[in-house]
Coordinates of C-alpha atoms and ligand atoms in Angstrom, one line a residue:
X256 CA 0.0 0.0 0.0
X257 CA 1.2 3.5 -0.8
X258 CA -0.8 6.7 -0.4
X259 CA 1.5 9.0 -2.3
X260 CA 0.2 10.4 -5.6
X261 CA 0.7 9.0 -9.1
X262 CA 2.9 11.3 -11.2
X263 CA 1.6 11.9 -14.7
X264 CA 3.2 14.1 -17.3
X265 CA 2.9 15.2 -20.9
X266 CA 4.3 17.9 -23.2
X267 CA 0.9 19.7 -22.8
X268 CA -2.6 18.7 -22.0
X269 CA -2.9 15.5 -24.0
X270 CA -1.8 13.4 -21.0
X271 CA -5.1 14.4 -19.3
X272 CA -6.7 11.7 -21.5
X273 CA -4.8 9.2 -19.3
X274 CA -5.8 11.1 -16.2
X275 CA -9.4 10.9 -17.2
X276 CA -9.2 7.1 -17.3
X277 CA -7.1 6.9 -14.1
X278 CA -9.8 8.8 -12.3
X279 CA -12.4 6.3 -13.6
X280 CA -10.5 3.1 -12.8
X281 CA -8.7 4.3 -9.6
X282 CA -11.1 6.9 -8.0
X283 CA -9.3 6.7 -4.7
X284 CA -5.9 7.7 -6.0
X285 CA -4.4 11.2 -6.0
X286 CA -2.9 12.4 -9.2
X287 CA -0.1 14.9 -9.6
X288 CA 0.0 16.1 -13.2
X289 CA 2.6 18.2 -15.0
X290 CA 1.8 19.6 -18.5
X291 CA 4.7 21.3 -20.2
X292 CA 2.4 23.9 -21.8
X293 CA 5.2 26.4 -22.2
X294 CA 7.2 24.1 -24.4
X295 CA 4.6 22.1 -26.3
X296 CA 4.9 20.6 -28.9
X297 CA 7.7 18.1 -28.2
X298 CA 6.9 16.0 -31.3
X299 CA 8.6 18.3 -33.8
X300 CA 11.8 18.7 -31.8
X301 CA 15.1 16.9 -32.0
X302 CA 15.8 13.8 -30.0
X303 CA 18.2 15.6 -27.7
X304 CA 15.7 18.3 -26.9
X305 CA 12.9 15.9 -26.2
X306 CA 15.3 13.9 -23.9
X307 CA 16.4 17.0 -22.0
X308 CA 12.7 18.1 -21.5
X309 CA 11.6 14.6 -20.5
X310 CA 14.4 14.4 -17.9
X311 CA 13.3 17.7 -16.4
X312 CA 9.7 16.6 -16.3
X313 CA 10.6 13.3 -14.5
X314 CA 12.8 15.2 -12.0
X315 CA 9.9 17.6 -11.2
X316 CA 7.6 14.7 -10.4
X317 CA 10.1 12.9 -8.3
X318 CA 10.8 16.1 -6.3
X319 CA 7.1 15.9 -5.4
X320 CA 7.4 12.4 -4.0
X321 CA 5.2 10.5 -6.4
X322 CA 5.0 6.7 -6.1
X323 CA 5.1 6.1 -9.9
X324 CA 5.7 8.0 -13.1
X325 CA 3.3 7.7 -16.0
X326 CA 4.6 9.2 -19.3
X327 CA 1.3 10.0 -20.9
X328 CA 2.9 11.2 -24.1
X329 CA 3.7 9.1 -27.2
X330 CA 6.7 11.3 -28.0
X331 CA 8.3 11.0 -24.6
X332 CA 7.5 7.3 -24.5
X333 CA 9.3 6.8 -27.8
X334 CA 12.4 8.8 -26.9
X335 CA 13.1 8.6 -23.2
X336 CA 12.4 5.0 -22.2
X337 CA 16.0 4.4 -20.9
X338 CA 15.7 7.5 -18.6
X339 CA 12.3 6.3 -17.3
X340 CA 13.5 2.8 -16.6
X341 CA 16.3 4.3 -14.4
X342 CA 13.9 6.1 -12.1
X343 CA 13.7 4.9 -8.4
X344 CA 9.9 4.4 -8.8
X345 CA 8.0 2.3 -11.4
X346 CA 7.8 4.0 -14.8
X347 CA 5.0 3.3 -17.2
X348 CA 4.7 4.6 -20.7
X349 CA 2.1 4.4 -23.5
X350 CA 3.9 2.0 -25.8
X351 CA 3.4 -1.6 -24.6
X352 CA -0.1 -1.3 -23.2
X353 CA -1.3 0.4 -26.4
X354 CA 0.5 -2.0 -28.8
X355 CA -1.0 -4.9 -26.8
X356 CA -4.5 -3.6 -27.0
X357 CA -4.2 -3.0 -30.8
X358 CA -2.9 -6.6 -31.4
X359 CA -5.7 -8.0 -29.3
X360 CA -8.2 -5.9 -31.3
X361 CA -7.2 -6.5 -35.0
X362 CA -8.9 -9.3 -36.9
X363 CA -7.3 -8.7 -40.3
X364 CA -3.8 -8.1 -38.8
X365 CA -3.5 -4.7 -40.4
X366 CA -2.8 -1.9 -37.9
X367 CA -2.4 1.8 -38.5
X368 CA -0.4 4.1 -36.2
X369 CA -0.7 7.9 -36.1
X370 CA 1.5 10.0 -33.8
X371 CA 3.8 13.0 -33.8
X372 CA 6.7 13.2 -36.2
X373 CA 9.2 12.1 -33.5
X374 CA 7.1 9.1 -32.5
X375 CA 6.6 7.9 -36.0
X376 CA 10.3 8.5 -36.9
X377 CA 11.3 6.4 -33.8
X378 CA 9.4 3.3 -35.0
X379 CA 8.6 2.6 -31.4
X380 CA 5.0 1.4 -31.7
X381 CA 5.9 -0.7 -34.8
X382 CA 8.6 -2.5 -32.8
X383 CA 6.3 -3.2 -29.9
X384 CA 3.6 -4.6 -32.2
X385 CA 6.0 -6.8 -34.1
X386 CA 7.5 -8.1 -30.9
X387 CA 4.1 -9.4 -29.9
X388 CA 3.1 -10.6 -33.4
X389 CA 5.6 -10.4 -36.3
X390 CA 2.9 -11.2 -38.9
X391 CA 1.1 -8.0 -38.4
X392 CA 1.2 -5.4 -41.2
X393 CA 1.9 -1.9 -39.8
X394 CA 1.2 1.4 -41.6
X395 CA 2.3 4.6 -40.0
X396 CA 1.6 8.3 -40.5
X397 CA 2.9 11.4 -38.6
X398 CA 0.1 13.9 -37.9
X399 CA 1.9 16.8 -36.3
X400 CA -0.7 19.4 -37.0
X401 CA -3.3 17.5 -34.9
X402 CA -1.5 18.6 -31.8
X403 CA -1.8 22.3 -32.5
X404 CA -5.4 21.9 -33.6
X405 CA -6.3 20.2 -30.3
X406 CA -4.3 22.6 -28.1
X407 CA -6.2 25.5 -29.9
X408 CA -9.6 23.9 -29.4
X409 CA -10.5 23.0 -33.0
X410 CA -11.9 19.7 -31.8
X411 CA -15.4 19.2 -33.0
X412 CA -16.5 17.3 -36.1
X413 CA -17.8 20.7 -37.3
X414 CA -14.4 22.2 -37.3
X415 CA -13.7 22.1 -41.1
X416 CA -10.0 22.8 -40.7
X417 CA -9.5 19.6 -38.6
X418 CA -11.5 17.5 -41.0
X419 CA -9.5 18.7 -44.0
X420 CA -6.2 18.0 -42.3
X421 CA -7.5 14.5 -41.2
X422 CA -8.5 13.7 -44.7
X423 CA -5.0 14.5 -46.0
X424 CA -3.2 12.7 -43.2
X425 CA -5.4 9.6 -43.1
X426 CA -6.1 8.8 -46.8
X427 CA -3.1 6.5 -47.3
X428 CA -3.6 4.4 -44.2
X429 CA -7.3 4.1 -44.9
X430 CA -6.5 2.7 -48.4
X431 CA -4.4 0.0 -46.8
X432 CA -7.5 -1.4 -45.2
X433 CA -6.5 -1.3 -41.6
X434 CA -9.2 -2.4 -39.1
X435 CA -7.4 -0.9 -36.1
X436 CA -5.8 2.5 -35.7
X437 CA -3.6 3.5 -32.8
X438 CA -4.0 7.1 -31.7
X439 CA -0.4 7.1 -30.6
X440 CA -0.3 10.6 -29.4
X441 CA -2.4 11.4 -26.3
X442 CA -3.8 14.5 -27.9
X443 CA -5.6 12.6 -30.6
X444 CA -8.5 11.0 -28.7
X445 CA -10.0 14.5 -28.4
X446 CA -10.6 14.5 -32.1
X447 CA -11.6 10.9 -32.4
X448 CA -15.0 11.7 -33.8
X449 CA -13.3 13.4 -36.8
X450 CA -10.8 10.7 -37.2
X451 CA -13.6 8.0 -37.0
X452 CA -15.6 9.8 -39.6
X453 CA -12.7 9.9 -42.0
X454 CA -11.5 6.3 -41.3
X455 CA -15.0 4.7 -41.3
X456 CA -16.9 3.2 -38.4
X457 CA -15.5 -0.3 -39.0
X458 CA -12.0 0.8 -37.9
X459 CA -11.4 0.5 -34.1
X460 CA -9.6 3.3 -32.5
X461 CA -7.1 2.6 -29.8
X462 CA -6.6 5.4 -27.3
X463 CA -3.0 5.5 -26.0
X464 CA -3.9 7.6 -22.9
X465 CA -6.6 5.2 -21.9
X466 CA -4.4 2.1 -22.4
X467 CA -1.5 3.7 -20.5
X468 CA -3.8 4.3 -17.5
X469 CA -4.8 0.6 -17.6
X470 CA -1.1 -0.3 -17.8
X471 CA -0.5 1.9 -14.8
X472 CA -3.2 0.1 -12.8
X473 CA -1.6 -3.3 -13.6
X474 CA 1.9 -2.1 -12.5
X475 CA 0.7 -0.5 -9.3
X476 CA -1.3 -3.6 -8.4
X477 CA 1.6 -6.0 -9.1
X478 CA 3.9 -3.8 -6.9
X479 CA 1.3 -3.5 -4.1
X480 CA 1.4 0.3 -4.5
X481 CA -2.3 1.1 -4.6
X482 CA -3.6 3.4 -1.9
X483 CA -5.7 1.9 0.9
X484 CA -8.4 4.5 1.3
X485 CA -9.9 7.6 -0.3
X486 CA -7.4 10.4 -0.2
X487 CA -8.3 13.7 1.6
X488 CA -6.4 16.0 -0.6
X489 CA -7.3 16.8 -4.2
X490 CA -5.5 16.2 -7.4
X491 CA -2.7 18.7 -8.2
X492 CA -2.0 20.2 -11.7
X493 CA 1.2 22.0 -12.7
X494 CA 1.9 23.7 -16.0
X495 CA 4.8 25.7 -17.3
X496 CA 2.7 28.4 -18.9
X497 CA -0.5 30.4 -18.2
X498 CA -2.9 28.6 -15.8
X499 CA -6.0 30.4 -17.1
X500 CA -6.0 28.8 -20.5
X501 CA -5.4 25.4 -18.8
X502 CA -8.9 25.4 -17.2
X503 CA -10.7 25.7 -20.5
X504 CA -8.7 23.2 -22.5
X505 CA -8.3 20.8 -19.6
X506 CA -12.1 20.4 -19.4
X507 CA -12.2 19.2 -22.9
X508 CA -9.7 16.4 -22.1
X509 CA -11.1 15.5 -18.7
X510 CA -14.7 15.7 -19.8
X511 CA -15.4 17.5 -16.5
X512 CA -14.4 20.7 -14.8
X513 CA -11.0 20.8 -13.2
X514 CA -11.1 20.1 -9.5
X515 CA -7.9 20.7 -7.6
X516 CA -5.2 23.3 -7.6
X517 CA -3.4 24.5 -10.8
X518 CA 0.0 26.1 -10.4
X519 CA 2.5 27.5 -12.8
X520 CA 6.1 26.4 -12.3
X521 CA 9.5 27.1 -14.0
X522 CA 10.5 23.7 -15.4
X523 CA 13.9 25.0 -16.3
X524 CA 14.7 24.9 -12.5
X525 CA 14.5 21.0 -12.6
Ligands
LIG188 N1 0.7 14.3 -26.3 C1 2.0 14.2 -26.9 C2 2.2 12.8 -27.6 O1 1.6 11.9 -27.2 C3 2.3 15.3 -27.7 C4 2.5 16.0 -28.7 C5 3.7 17.0 -28.8 O2 4.1 17.5 -27.8 O3 4.1 17.1 -29.9 O4 3.1 12.6 -28.4

């Protein structure tokens, strides 16, 4: 048993898709979230920069005495696994749980993966999938503009701009006949209605944030780190930019208003 909070981080607010699921499956746990809103996006940056940012984010969470670190970011998961595995607390990322869910889901053994440029260039999801089942055909597409569209609130199926971008990005993968599509960036589930309408209803979408939360539950259970009662204090949210805009966009991700404190920190100090 361990009553310390679970540390969750992302380059911005996409990781809140994992938080939403954590709140559902582990309602007694306290969550300490860091969104690097001052430096988002990570996915278009160099490997060295993503590594530096990720290490600072992990240090920030450890300083706040978390019992586990969940990298709720496809880009960080694809770049900083070695750093995460060296942490003194359990480290969970989005890759393995998401790949496993996709492999379990596909019937025709054709899986599409969409993510940031860094995630797709790393080949990380592809490797995880082929490790589980080498016969699967994998088709990948980087969709960097989705991140900005989501962070700026162009998220409904009525948002023409998002639909046009989705058509352009997804056409090739759709033509390959995949029956399962990994939303490999935790920002993407917010526009799943648009993605679904472009891909067709028969294609199953796998939400990396949700799967990472389920992976986290598994790890905490196995390590006997779940809390033993409802926690008195609330969740805590930290960002590296304006807290005001956080409230509005965070609601979209959480599907509910933000309860708990939101503070701005200087991540360069970590
Ligand atoms: N949510 C991130 C991911 O899963 C972010 C995108 C970015 O910072 O580019 O990759």
